[in-house]
Amino acid sequence: MQRILPRGEIETLDHTRIPRLRMPERVSVFSDRAARLHSLAGDSPVGGYLTLMAQLAQAQQAALKGYTPPAPEAAVVERAKQHDMPPLPAIGLARDPEWRALLGQLLDEVAGSDDTPAPAVDACAALRKTLDESPAVIEDMASALLAGVAKGEDAAAAPFIMAALQVYWTGMAAALEEKQLPVGSFGLCPCCGSAPVASVVRIGGAHDGYRYLCCPLCSIEWHLERVKCSHCASTKGIAFHHVEGGSDAIKAESCDGCKSYRKILYQEKDLYVEPVADDLASLALDVLMGEEGYVRRSGNPLLWQVGGGD
Ligand SMILES: [Zn+2]
Ligand SMILES: [Zn+2]
C-alpha cells in the first residue's frame, strides 16, 4: 500500500536529501548574467536590447561590490521563519533610501558608456532627473513595480529601477544563511515572496540533477521537483515545448490544469544558462506558448510590458 506522507514529513525528507536552496553568489551573480546576455545578443533579433541589459548587469555587479546592505534584524528574520513568511518581502518591506543611490550609480554608469545608444542615454538622463528632483516619484514607481501594478508608460524606466532593487535585495539576501529562511508559500521565493522568473536544472555538486526556481529580485533559488507545475503544484497534464530549431537547453513547461507555463533551463545542455538572461532572449518561446493558449504567470524584471509585469 502506498503511504502518503503529510506535508511536514515530505519537507523533512527534502531537507535531508536535497539542498533546499541555492544562495546568491555575491561576487558573480550579475557579472555572470552580463556575460550570458552578451553571448546571447549575437544571434538575437533583439541583440541591441540584450547588449544594453548586459551593460546594466555589469553596472549592477560593480554597484553590489561597493555596497554593504543594512543587516536584516535577527529578531525579524527569526519571527518571519516562525510564521513561515518571507523575511525580506518585496511588497511591504521598508526600503533603506540607500537603494536610490544604487539607482543613480547604475544610471551614471550606463549613460556614461560610449557603447550606449542615444535613446538609452536619454532615458537614463530623464530618470536621473526624476531621481534627483522627485525621489518620492521613484519610490512610488518602485512600489508599483514590486507589486506588479506598474503602468505601461514606465516601461523605459522599469528595467533600471528593477536593476537597482535587485542589487539591494540580492545584497541583503546574500547576508542571510540558508537555515534562517522559511519554506514559504508554494511557488514563491522563501526570502522575498516574488514569483520565479524561470527554473534551472542544475549540474554539479549537491545540486546535481535538481530543479530550482529562480527569484528575479533577491537571486535566491529554491528547489522544486521536476515535472510539477510551479504555479498550481499539479503533477498531471505537464508538457514540455520548444521552438523548432532553437536551443535544446530551454523549454517551456506547461500545465493543463491551470493553463500556464514557465521556462525551464538545462545546465547539462548548456553550462552557462542564466535564468533572467535566457528568459529575456527567448521571446519566440513566449510567442509560441501564447499561440498554444498558455498564460505566462510572472514577468522578467528587465522587460516591462504594457499592463505591468505581473
Ligand atoms: Zn527572492
Ligand atoms: Zn498548473
PDB file of C-alpha atoms and ligand atoms in Angstrom:
ATOM      1  CA  MET A   1       0.000   0.000   0.000  1.00  0.00           C
ATOM      2  CA  GLN A   2       1.276   3.406  -0.861  1.00  0.00           C
ATOM      3  CA  ARG A   3       1.711   5.639   2.127  1.00  0.00           C
ATOM      4  CA  ILE A   4       1.020   9.327   1.586  1.00  0.00           C
ATOM      5  CA  LEU A   5       3.377  11.480   3.617  1.00  0.00           C
ATOM      6  CA  PRO A   6       1.885  14.537   5.300  1.00  0.00           C
ATOM      7  CA  ARG A   7       3.317  17.871   4.157  1.00  0.00           C
ATOM      8  CA  GLY A   8       5.691  18.333   7.097  1.00  0.00           C
ATOM      9  CA  GLU A   9       7.262  14.910   6.606  1.00  0.00           C
ATOM     10  CA  ILE A  10       7.801  15.466   2.906  1.00  0.00           C
ATOM     11  CA  GLU A  11       9.602  18.686   3.701  1.00  0.00           C
ATOM     12  CA  THR A  12      11.754  16.942   6.284  1.00  0.00           C
ATOM     13  CA  LEU A  13      12.779  14.412   3.656  1.00  0.00           C
ATOM     14  CA  ASP A  14      13.513  17.239   1.218  1.00  0.00           C
ATOM     15  CA  HIS A  15      15.696  18.942   3.781  1.00  0.00           C
ATOM     16  CA  THR A  16      17.831  15.907   4.383  1.00  0.00           C
ATOM     17  CA  ARG A  17      18.251  14.656   0.821  1.00  0.00           C
ATOM     18  CA  ILE A  18      18.117  17.630  -1.471  1.00  0.00           C
ATOM     19  CA  PRO A  19      19.682  21.048  -0.882  1.00  0.00           C
ATOM     20  CA  ARG A  20      16.608  23.214  -0.460  1.00  0.00           C
ATOM     21  CA  LEU A  21      18.153  26.494  -1.588  1.00  0.00           C
ATOM     22  CA  ARG A  22      20.953  27.947  -3.669  1.00  0.00           C
ATOM     23  CA  MET A  23      22.075  31.225  -2.141  1.00  0.00           C
ATOM     24  CA  PRO A  24      23.249  34.070  -4.443  1.00  0.00           C
ATOM     25  CA  GLU A  25      26.947  34.200  -5.402  1.00  0.00           C
ATOM     26  CA  ARG A  26      27.596  37.767  -4.389  1.00  0.00           C
ATOM     27  CA  VAL A  27      30.850  38.064  -6.355  1.00  0.00           C
ATOM     28  CA  SER A  28      29.433  36.913  -9.701  1.00  0.00           C
ATOM     29  CA  VAL A  29      25.635  36.936  -9.785  1.00  0.00           C
ATOM     30  CA  PHE A  30      25.336  39.954 -12.076  1.00  0.00           C
ATOM     31  CA  SER A  31      28.610  39.577 -13.995  1.00  0.00           C
ATOM     32  CA  ASP A  32      27.553  36.018 -14.964  1.00  0.00           C
ATOM     33  CA  ARG A  33      24.285  37.477 -16.230  1.00  0.00           C
ATOM     34  CA  ALA A  34      26.149  40.189 -18.155  1.00  0.00           C
ATOM     35  CA  ALA A  35      28.381  37.605 -19.836  1.00  0.00           C
ATOM     36  CA  ARG A  36      25.379  35.472 -20.767  1.00  0.00           C
ATOM     37  CA  LEU A  37      23.452  38.446 -22.168  1.00  0.00           C
ATOM     38  CA  HIS A  38      26.465  39.389 -24.295  1.00  0.00           C
ATOM     39  CA  SER A  39      26.785  35.890 -25.696  1.00  0.00           C
ATOM     40  CA  LEU A  40      23.038  35.604 -26.427  1.00  0.00           C
ATOM     41  CA  ALA A  41      22.952  39.035 -28.109  1.00  0.00           C
ATOM     42  CA  GLY A  42      24.939  37.833 -31.128  1.00  0.00           C
ATOM     43  CA  ASP A  43      22.199  35.811 -32.868  1.00  0.00           C
ATOM     44  CA  SER A  44      19.222  37.577 -31.412  1.00  0.00           C
ATOM     45  CA  PRO A  45      16.697  39.777 -33.216  1.00  0.00           C
ATOM     46  CA  VAL A  46      16.689  41.853 -30.008  1.00  0.00           C
ATOM     47  CA  GLY A  47      20.508  41.842 -29.758  1.00  0.00           C
ATOM     48  CA  GLY A  48      20.712  45.604 -29.188  1.00  0.00           C
ATOM     49  CA  TYR A  49      18.449  45.379 -26.160  1.00  0.00           C
ATOM     50  CA  LEU A  50      20.304  42.363 -24.751  1.00  0.00           C
ATOM     51  CA  THR A  51      23.594  44.260 -25.118  1.00  0.00           C
ATOM     52  CA  LEU A  52      22.158  47.248 -23.250  1.00  0.00           C
ATOM     53  CA  MET A  53      20.921  44.949 -20.475  1.00  0.00           C
ATOM     54  CA  ALA A  54      24.379  43.325 -20.377  1.00  0.00           C
ATOM     55  CA  GLN A  55      25.867  46.772 -19.693  1.00  0.00           C
ATOM     56  CA  LEU A  56      23.279  47.289 -16.978  1.00  0.00           C
ATOM     57  CA  ALA A  57      24.074  43.894 -15.394  1.00  0.00           C
ATOM     58  CA  GLN A  58      27.788  44.735 -15.416  1.00  0.00           C
ATOM     59  CA  ALA A  59      26.992  48.032 -13.667  1.00  0.00           C
ATOM     60  CA  GLN A  60      24.935  46.058 -11.128  1.00  0.00           C
ATOM     61  CA  GLN A  61      27.915  43.862 -10.296  1.00  0.00           C
ATOM     62  CA  ALA A  62      30.083  46.952  -9.724  1.00  0.00           C
ATOM     63  CA  ALA A  63      27.362  48.506  -7.550  1.00  0.00           C
ATOM     64  CA  LEU A  64      26.980  45.328  -5.473  1.00  0.00           C
ATOM     65  CA  LYS A  65      30.737  45.142  -4.954  1.00  0.00           C
ATOM     66  CA  GLY A  66      30.735  48.540  -3.291  1.00  0.00           C
ATOM     67  CA  TYR A  67      27.535  48.098  -1.327  1.00  0.00           C
ATOM     68  CA  THR A  68      27.130  46.758   2.202  1.00  0.00           C
ATOM     69  CA  PRO A  69      23.450  46.189   2.845  1.00  0.00           C
ATOM     70  CA  PRO A  70      21.769  47.034   6.134  1.00  0.00           C
ATOM     71  CA  ALA A  71      21.954  43.772   8.102  1.00  0.00           C
ATOM     72  CA  PRO A  72      18.482  42.218   8.374  1.00  0.00           C
ATOM     73  CA  GLU A  73      17.482  42.261  12.052  1.00  0.00           C
ATOM     74  CA  ALA A  74      17.929  38.794  13.525  1.00  0.00           C
ATOM     75  CA  ALA A  75      14.693  39.008  15.536  1.00  0.00           C
ATOM     76  CA  VAL A  76      12.675  39.994  12.447  1.00  0.00           C
ATOM     77  CA  VAL A  77      14.205  37.167  10.412  1.00  0.00           C
ATOM     78  CA  GLU A  78      13.508  34.674  13.205  1.00  0.00           C
ATOM     79  CA  ARG A  79       9.901  35.802  13.607  1.00  0.00           C
ATOM     80  CA  ALA A  80       9.340  35.561   9.846  1.00  0.00           C
ATOM     81  CA  LYS A  81      10.606  31.999   9.898  1.00  0.00           C
ATOM     82  CA  GLN A  82       8.311  31.072  12.786  1.00  0.00           C
ATOM     83  CA  HIS A  83       5.315  32.355  10.824  1.00  0.00           C
ATOM     84  CA  ASP A  84       6.574  30.863   7.535  1.00  0.00           C
ATOM     85  CA  MET A  85       6.709  34.343   5.978  1.00  0.00           C
ATOM     86  CA  PRO A  86       9.462  35.809   3.767  1.00  0.00           C
ATOM     87  CA  PRO A  87      11.871  37.879   5.923  1.00  0.00           C
ATOM     88  CA  LEU A  88      12.580  40.451   3.171  1.00  0.00           C
ATOM     89  CA  PRO A  89       9.176  40.831   1.489  1.00  0.00           C
ATOM     90  CA  ALA A  90       9.203  42.571  -1.903  1.00  0.00           C
ATOM     91  CA  ILE A  91       5.870  44.115  -1.001  1.00  0.00           C
ATOM     92  CA  GLY A  92       5.834  45.883   2.339  1.00  0.00           C
ATOM     93  CA  LEU A  93       9.500  45.986   3.355  1.00  0.00           C
ATOM     94  CA  ALA A  94      10.644  49.470   4.433  1.00  0.00           C
ATOM     95  CA  ARG A  95      13.434  50.166   1.932  1.00  0.00           C
ATOM     96  CA  ASP A  96      16.622  51.909   3.032  1.00  0.00           C
ATOM     97  CA  PRO A  97      16.856  55.128   0.916  1.00  0.00           C
ATOM     98  CA  GLU A  98      20.347  53.911   0.001  1.00  0.00           C
ATOM     99  CA  TRP A  99      18.801  51.828  -2.781  1.00  0.00           C
ATOM    100  CA  ARG A 100      18.197  55.071  -4.698  1.00  0.00           C
ATOM    101  CA  ALA A 101      21.924  55.825  -4.580  1.00  0.00           C
ATOM    102  CA  LEU A 102      22.411  52.433  -6.251  1.00  0.00           C
ATOM    103  CA  LEU A 103      19.972  53.515  -8.965  1.00  0.00           C
ATOM    104  CA  GLY A 104      21.940  56.730  -9.504  1.00  0.00           C
ATOM    105  CA  GLN A 105      25.147  54.708  -9.850  1.00  0.00           C
ATOM    106  CA  LEU A 106      23.587  52.382 -12.437  1.00  0.00           C
ATOM    107  CA  LEU A 107      22.197  55.261 -14.493  1.00  0.00           C
ATOM    108  CA  ASP A 108      25.509  57.151 -14.498  1.00  0.00           C
ATOM    109  CA  GLU A 109      27.442  54.029 -15.435  1.00  0.00           C
ATOM    110  CA  VAL A 110      25.192  53.041 -18.344  1.00  0.00           C
ATOM    111  CA  ALA A 111      24.720  56.613 -19.641  1.00  0.00           C
ATOM    112  CA  GLY A 112      28.465  57.259 -19.429  1.00  0.00           C
ATOM    113  CA  SER A 113      29.443  54.364 -21.688  1.00  0.00           C
ATOM    114  CA  ASP A 114      30.385  55.080 -25.314  1.00  0.00           C
ATOM    115  CA  ASP A 115      28.529  51.918 -26.341  1.00  0.00           C
ATOM    116  CA  THR A 116      25.150  53.052 -25.051  1.00  0.00           C
ATOM    117  CA  PRO A 117      22.728  54.059 -27.840  1.00  0.00           C
ATOM    118  CA  ALA A 118      21.406  57.643 -27.759  1.00  0.00           C
ATOM    119  CA  PRO A 119      17.771  56.772 -26.844  1.00  0.00           C
ATOM    120  CA  ALA A 120      19.004  54.803 -23.826  1.00  0.00           C
ATOM    121  CA  VAL A 121      21.271  57.698 -22.766  1.00  0.00           C
ATOM    122  CA  ASP A 122      18.214  59.980 -22.949  1.00  0.00           C
ATOM    123  CA  ALA A 123      16.104  57.553 -20.911  1.00  0.00           C
ATOM    124  CA  CYS A 124      18.845  57.386 -18.253  1.00  0.00           C
ATOM    125  CA  ALA A 125      19.094  61.197 -18.150  1.00  0.00           C
ATOM    126  CA  ALA A 126      15.324  61.584 -17.754  1.00  0.00           C
ATOM    127  CA  LEU A 127      15.230  59.057 -14.940  1.00  0.00           C
ATOM    128  CA  ARG A 128      18.283  60.626 -13.255  1.00  0.00           C
ATOM    129  CA  LYS A 129      16.483  63.995 -13.285  1.00  0.00           C
ATOM    130  CA  THR A 130      13.402  62.467 -11.636  1.00  0.00           C
ATOM    131  CA  LEU A 131      15.638  60.714  -9.104  1.00  0.00           C
ATOM    132  CA  ASP A 132      17.361  63.980  -8.166  1.00  0.00           C
ATOM    133  CA  GLU A 133      14.282  66.180  -8.126  1.00  0.00           C
ATOM    134  CA  SER A 134      11.439  63.917  -7.028  1.00  0.00           C
ATOM    135  CA  PRO A 135      12.674  60.875  -5.121  1.00  0.00           C
ATOM    136  CA  ALA A 136       9.124  60.204  -3.904  1.00  0.00           C
ATOM    137  CA  VAL A 137       8.083  59.562  -7.517  1.00  0.00           C
ATOM    138  CA  ILE A 138      10.865  56.980  -7.817  1.00  0.00           C
ATOM    139  CA  GLU A 139       9.744  55.325  -4.571  1.00  0.00           C
ATOM    140  CA  ASP A 140       6.177  55.109  -5.886  1.00  0.00           C
ATOM    141  CA  MET A 141       7.387  53.605  -9.159  1.00  0.00           C
ATOM    142  CA  ALA A 142       9.449  51.049  -7.242  1.00  0.00           C
ATOM    143  CA  SER A 143       6.483  50.068  -5.077  1.00  0.00           C
ATOM    144  CA  ALA A 144       4.263  49.706  -8.162  1.00  0.00           C
ATOM    145  CA  LEU A 145       6.853  47.571  -9.962  1.00  0.00           C
ATOM    146  CA  LEU A 146       7.354  45.302  -6.952  1.00  0.00           C
ATOM    147  CA  ALA A 147       3.603  44.902  -6.602  1.00  0.00           C
ATOM    148  CA  GLY A 148       3.245  44.171 -10.337  1.00  0.00           C
ATOM    149  CA  VAL A 149       0.867  47.069 -10.902  1.00  0.00           C
ATOM    150  CA  ALA A 150       3.147  49.447 -12.859  1.00  0.00           C
ATOM    151  CA  LYS A 151       1.645  51.297 -15.806  1.00  0.00           C
ATOM    152  CA  GLY A 152       2.884  50.955 -19.377  1.00  0.00           C
ATOM    153  CA  GLU A 153       4.342  54.466 -19.534  1.00  0.00           C
ATOM    154  CA  ASP A 154       7.018  53.414 -17.050  1.00  0.00           C
ATOM    155  CA  ALA A 155       8.367  50.773 -19.435  1.00  0.00           C
ATOM    156  CA  ALA A 156      11.634  52.594 -20.289  1.00  0.00           C
ATOM    157  CA  ALA A 157      12.441  53.339 -16.633  1.00  0.00           C
ATOM    158  CA  ALA A 158      11.318  49.998 -15.190  1.00  0.00           C
ATOM    159  CA  PRO A 159      14.384  47.854 -16.024  1.00  0.00           C
ATOM    160  CA  PHE A 160      16.710  50.395 -14.378  1.00  0.00           C
ATOM    161  CA  ILE A 161      14.587  50.699 -11.237  1.00  0.00           C
ATOM    162  CA  MET A 162      14.248  46.928 -11.009  1.00  0.00           C
ATOM    163  CA  ALA A 163      18.013  46.576 -11.533  1.00  0.00           C
ATOM    164  CA  ALA A 164      18.717  48.820  -8.523  1.00  0.00           C
ATOM    165  CA  LEU A 165      16.162  46.922  -6.439  1.00  0.00           C
ATOM    166  CA  GLN A 166      17.823  43.647  -7.476  1.00  0.00           C
ATOM    167  CA  VAL A 167      21.198  44.880  -6.211  1.00  0.00           C
ATOM    168  CA  TYR A 168      19.596  46.000  -2.943  1.00  0.00           C
ATOM    169  CA  TRP A 169      17.654  42.770  -2.351  1.00  0.00           C
ATOM    170  CA  THR A 170      20.426  40.463  -3.541  1.00  0.00           C
ATOM    171  CA  GLY A 171      22.884  42.208  -1.229  1.00  0.00           C
ATOM    172  CA  MET A 172      20.573  41.648   1.729  1.00  0.00           C
ATOM    173  CA  ALA A 173      19.720  38.054   0.759  1.00  0.00           C
ATOM    174  CA  ALA A 174      23.391  37.135   0.369  1.00  0.00           C
ATOM    175  CA  ALA A 175      23.940  38.168   4.002  1.00  0.00           C
ATOM    176  CA  LEU A 176      21.419  35.561   5.200  1.00  0.00           C
ATOM    177  CA  GLU A 177      22.099  31.912   5.852  1.00  0.00           C
ATOM    178  CA  GLU A 178      20.016  29.171   4.304  1.00  0.00           C
ATOM    179  CA  LYS A 179      18.847  27.938   7.715  1.00  0.00           C
ATOM    180  CA  GLN A 180      17.343  31.350   8.529  1.00  0.00           C
ATOM    181  CA  LEU A 181      14.821  31.087   5.690  1.00  0.00           C
ATOM    182  CA  PRO A 182      11.351  29.558   5.937  1.00  0.00           C
ATOM    183  CA  VAL A 183       9.816  27.092   3.478  1.00  0.00           C
ATOM    184  CA  GLY A 184       7.348  29.779   2.450  1.00  0.00           C
ATOM    185  CA  SER A 185       4.292  29.666   0.210  1.00  0.00           C
ATOM    186  CA  PHE A 186       4.266  27.306  -2.748  1.00  0.00           C
ATOM    187  CA  GLY A 187       5.680  28.867  -5.904  1.00  0.00           C
ATOM    188  CA  LEU A 188       7.034  31.988  -4.186  1.00  0.00           C
ATOM    189  CA  CYS A 189      10.555  32.934  -3.108  1.00  0.00           C
ATOM    190  CA  PRO A 190      11.070  31.993   0.572  1.00  0.00           C
ATOM    191  CA  CYS A 191      13.178  35.115   1.091  1.00  0.00           C
ATOM    192  CA  CYS A 192      11.209  37.917  -0.635  1.00  0.00           C
ATOM    193  CA  GLY A 193       7.938  36.333  -1.779  1.00  0.00           C
ATOM    194  CA  SER A 194       8.442  37.077  -5.501  1.00  0.00           C
ATOM    195  CA  ALA A 195       7.240  34.689  -8.193  1.00  0.00           C
ATOM    196  CA  PRO A 196      10.095  32.952 -10.056  1.00  0.00           C
ATOM    197  CA  VAL A 197      11.324  34.194 -13.434  1.00  0.00           C
ATOM    198  CA  ALA A 198      12.181  30.673 -14.665  1.00  0.00           C
ATOM    199  CA  SER A 199      13.677  27.421 -13.376  1.00  0.00           C
ATOM    200  CA  VAL A 200      17.029  25.731 -13.932  1.00  0.00           C
ATOM    201  CA  VAL A 201      18.017  22.059 -13.699  1.00  0.00           C
ATOM    202  CA  ARG A 202      21.478  22.377 -12.160  1.00  0.00           C
ATOM    203  CA  ILE A 203      24.525  20.165 -12.593  1.00  0.00           C
ATOM    204  CA  GLY A 204      27.463  19.591 -10.275  1.00  0.00           C
ATOM    205  CA  GLY A 205      27.889  19.189  -6.544  1.00  0.00           C
ATOM    206  CA  ALA A 206      24.987  18.654  -4.183  1.00  0.00           C
ATOM    207  CA  HIS A 207      22.532  20.350  -6.561  1.00  0.00           C
ATOM    208  CA  ASP A 208      23.220  17.929  -9.431  1.00  0.00           C
ATOM    209  CA  GLY A 209      20.093  16.954 -11.361  1.00  0.00           C
ATOM    210  CA  TYR A 210      17.731  19.003  -9.206  1.00  0.00           C
ATOM    211  CA  ARG A 211      15.493  21.752 -10.472  1.00  0.00           C
ATOM    212  CA  TYR A 212      15.460  25.182  -8.818  1.00  0.00           C
ATOM    213  CA  LEU A 213      13.055  28.075  -9.237  1.00  0.00           C
ATOM    214  CA  CYS A 214      14.898  31.381  -9.603  1.00  0.00           C
ATOM    215  CA  CYS A 215      13.963  34.626  -7.852  1.00  0.00           C
ATOM    216  CA  PRO A 216      14.187  37.668 -10.144  1.00  0.00           C
ATOM    217  CA  LEU A 217      14.628  40.049  -7.183  1.00  0.00           C
ATOM    218  CA  CYS A 218      16.843  38.595  -4.435  1.00  0.00           C
ATOM    219  CA  SER A 219      18.502  35.952  -6.692  1.00  0.00           C
ATOM    220  CA  ILE A 220      17.869  33.040  -4.314  1.00  0.00           C
ATOM    221  CA  GLU A 221      16.907  29.723  -5.933  1.00  0.00           C
ATOM    222  CA  TRP A 222      14.646  27.177  -4.264  1.00  0.00           C
ATOM    223  CA  HIS A 223      14.066  23.525  -5.037  1.00  0.00           C
ATOM    224  CA  LEU A 224      11.004  22.193  -6.807  1.00  0.00           C
ATOM    225  CA  GLU A 225      10.550  18.614  -8.010  1.00  0.00           C
ATOM    226  CA  ARG A 226      10.722  18.184 -11.768  1.00  0.00           C
ATOM    227  CA  VAL A 227       7.587  17.682 -13.862  1.00  0.00           C
ATOM    228  CA  LYS A 228       5.478  19.727 -11.484  1.00  0.00           C
ATOM    229  CA  CYS A 229       3.633  22.966 -12.215  1.00  0.00           C
ATOM    230  CA  SER A 230       5.406  25.863 -10.472  1.00  0.00           C
ATOM    231  CA  HIS A 231       2.126  27.798 -10.355  1.00  0.00           C
ATOM    232  CA  CYS A 232      -0.537  25.318  -9.119  1.00  0.00           C
ATOM    233  CA  ALA A 233       1.643  22.357  -7.989  1.00  0.00           C
ATOM    234  CA  SER A 234      -0.137  19.878 -10.263  1.00  0.00           C
ATOM    235  CA  THR A 235       1.890  16.902 -11.468  1.00  0.00           C
ATOM    236  CA  LYS A 236      -0.706  15.916 -14.074  1.00  0.00           C
ATOM    237  CA  GLY A 237      -1.015  17.373 -17.554  1.00  0.00           C
ATOM    238  CA  ILE A 238       2.565  18.703 -17.620  1.00  0.00           C
ATOM    239  CA  ALA A 239       4.128  19.039 -21.088  1.00  0.00           C
ATOM    240  CA  PHE A 240       7.338  20.487 -22.495  1.00  0.00           C
ATOM    241  CA  HIS A 241       7.547  22.712 -25.573  1.00  0.00           C
ATOM    242  CA  HIS A 242      10.410  24.154 -27.549  1.00  0.00           C
ATOM    243  CA  VAL A 243      10.932  26.311 -30.596  1.00  0.00           C
ATOM    244  CA  GLU A 244      11.784  24.303 -33.729  1.00  0.00           C
ATOM    245  CA  GLY A 245      15.487  24.699 -34.479  1.00  0.00           C
ATOM    246  CA  GLY A 246      16.092  26.566 -31.193  1.00  0.00           C
ATOM    247  CA  SER A 247      18.416  25.688 -28.308  1.00  0.00           C
ATOM    248  CA  ASP A 248      17.622  22.410 -26.548  1.00  0.00           C
ATOM    249  CA  ALA A 249      18.790  23.981 -23.268  1.00  0.00           C
ATOM    250  CA  ILE A 250      15.486  25.810 -22.902  1.00  0.00           C
ATOM    251  CA  LYS A 251      11.905  24.577 -22.890  1.00  0.00           C
ATOM    252  CA  ALA A 252       8.540  25.795 -21.664  1.00  0.00           C
ATOM    253  CA  GLU A 253       6.927  23.604 -19.015  1.00  0.00           C
ATOM    254  CA  SER A 254       3.159  23.882 -19.407  1.00  0.00           C
ATOM    255  CA  CYS A 255       0.324  22.781 -17.156  1.00  0.00           C
ATOM    256  CA  ASP A 256      -3.081  21.834 -18.497  1.00  0.00           C
ATOM    257  CA  GLY A 257      -4.598  22.218 -15.034  1.00  0.00           C
ATOM    258  CA  CYS A 258      -4.064  25.993 -14.778  1.00  0.00           C
ATOM    259  CA  LYS A 259      -3.157  26.619 -18.457  1.00  0.00           C
ATOM    260  CA  SER A 260       0.069  28.364 -17.539  1.00  0.00           C
ATOM    261  CA  TYR A 261       3.741  27.893 -18.364  1.00  0.00           C
ATOM    262  CA  ARG A 262       7.215  28.780 -17.143  1.00  0.00           C
ATOM    263  CA  LYS A 263      10.524  28.250 -18.861  1.00  0.00           C
ATOM    264  CA  ILE A 264      12.944  25.590 -17.697  1.00  0.00           C
ATOM    265  CA  LEU A 265      16.664  25.666 -18.483  1.00  0.00           C
ATOM    266  CA  TYR A 266      19.001  22.661 -18.583  1.00  0.00           C
ATOM    267  CA  GLN A 267      22.548  23.262 -17.467  1.00  0.00           C
ATOM    268  CA  GLU A 268      23.618  19.835 -18.794  1.00  0.00           C
ATOM    269  CA  LYS A 269      22.789  21.099 -22.305  1.00  0.00           C
ATOM    270  CA  ASP A 270      24.451  24.488 -21.826  1.00  0.00           C
ATOM    271  CA  LEU A 271      26.617  25.129 -18.786  1.00  0.00           C
ATOM    272  CA  TYR A 272      26.131  28.901 -18.909  1.00  0.00           C
ATOM    273  CA  VAL A 273      22.336  29.164 -18.872  1.00  0.00           C
ATOM    274  CA  GLU A 274      21.224  32.053 -16.674  1.00  0.00           C
ATOM    275  CA  PRO A 275      17.533  32.452 -15.782  1.00  0.00           C
ATOM    276  CA  VAL A 276      16.983  36.188 -16.313  1.00  0.00           C
ATOM    277  CA  ALA A 277      19.170  36.376 -19.434  1.00  0.00           C
ATOM    278  CA  ASP A 278      17.913  33.224 -21.149  1.00  0.00           C
ATOM    279  CA  ASP A 279      14.315  34.103 -20.414  1.00  0.00           C
ATOM    280  CA  LEU A 280      14.787  37.561 -21.935  1.00  0.00           C
ATOM    281  CA  ALA A 281      16.493  36.152 -25.023  1.00  0.00           C
ATOM    282  CA  SER A 282      13.784  33.561 -25.764  1.00  0.00           C
ATOM    283  CA  LEU A 283      10.740  35.678 -26.543  1.00  0.00           C
ATOM    284  CA  ALA A 284       9.947  33.387 -29.519  1.00  0.00           C
ATOM    285  CA  LEU A 285       9.090  30.684 -26.982  1.00  0.00           C
ATOM    286  CA  ASP A 286       6.662  33.082 -25.271  1.00  0.00           C
ATOM    287  CA  VAL A 287       5.021  33.775 -28.634  1.00  0.00           C
ATOM    288  CA  LEU A 288       4.702  30.032 -29.274  1.00  0.00           C
ATOM    289  CA  MET A 289       3.150  29.406 -25.858  1.00  0.00           C
ATOM    290  CA  GLY A 290       0.726  32.293 -26.311  1.00  0.00           C
ATOM    291  CA  GLU A 291      -0.381  30.788 -29.624  1.00  0.00           C
ATOM    292  CA  GLU A 292      -0.940  27.463 -27.888  1.00  0.00           C
ATOM    293  CA  GLY A 293      -3.188  29.119 -25.321  1.00  0.00           C
ATOM    294  CA  TYR A 294      -0.949  29.136 -22.247  1.00  0.00           C
ATOM    295  CA  VAL A 295      -0.557  32.109 -19.914  1.00  0.00           C
ATOM    296  CA  ARG A 296       2.709  33.425 -18.524  1.00  0.00           C
ATOM    297  CA  ARG A 297       2.302  33.917 -14.766  1.00  0.00           C
ATOM    298  CA  SER A 298       5.214  36.214 -13.953  1.00  0.00           C
ATOM    299  CA  GLY A 299       7.359  38.640 -15.921  1.00  0.00           C
ATOM    300  CA  ASN A 300      11.018  39.348 -16.490  1.00  0.00           C
ATOM    301  CA  PRO A 301      12.457  42.170 -14.363  1.00  0.00           C
ATOM    302  CA  LEU A 302      14.379  43.577 -17.331  1.00  0.00           C
ATOM    303  CA  LEU A 303      11.379  43.722 -19.661  1.00  0.00           C
ATOM    304  CA  TRP A 304       8.291  45.580 -18.572  1.00  0.00           C
ATOM    305  CA  GLN A 305       5.370  45.154 -20.868  1.00  0.00           C
ATOM    306  CA  VAL A 306       2.353  47.422 -21.103  1.00  0.00           C
ATOM    307  CA  GLY A 307      -0.069  46.476 -18.381  1.00  0.00           C
ATOM    308  CA  GLY A 308       2.652  45.595 -15.872  1.00  0.00           C
ATOM    309  CA  GLY A 309       4.840  42.598 -15.294  1.00  0.00           C
ATOM    310  CA  ASP A 310       2.575  40.569 -13.056  1.00  0.00           C
TER     311      ASP A 310
HETATM  312 ZN    ZN B   1      13.510  36.444  -3.635  1.00  0.00          ZN
HETATM  313 ZN    ZN B   2      -0.633  24.461 -13.059  1.00  0.00          ZN
END
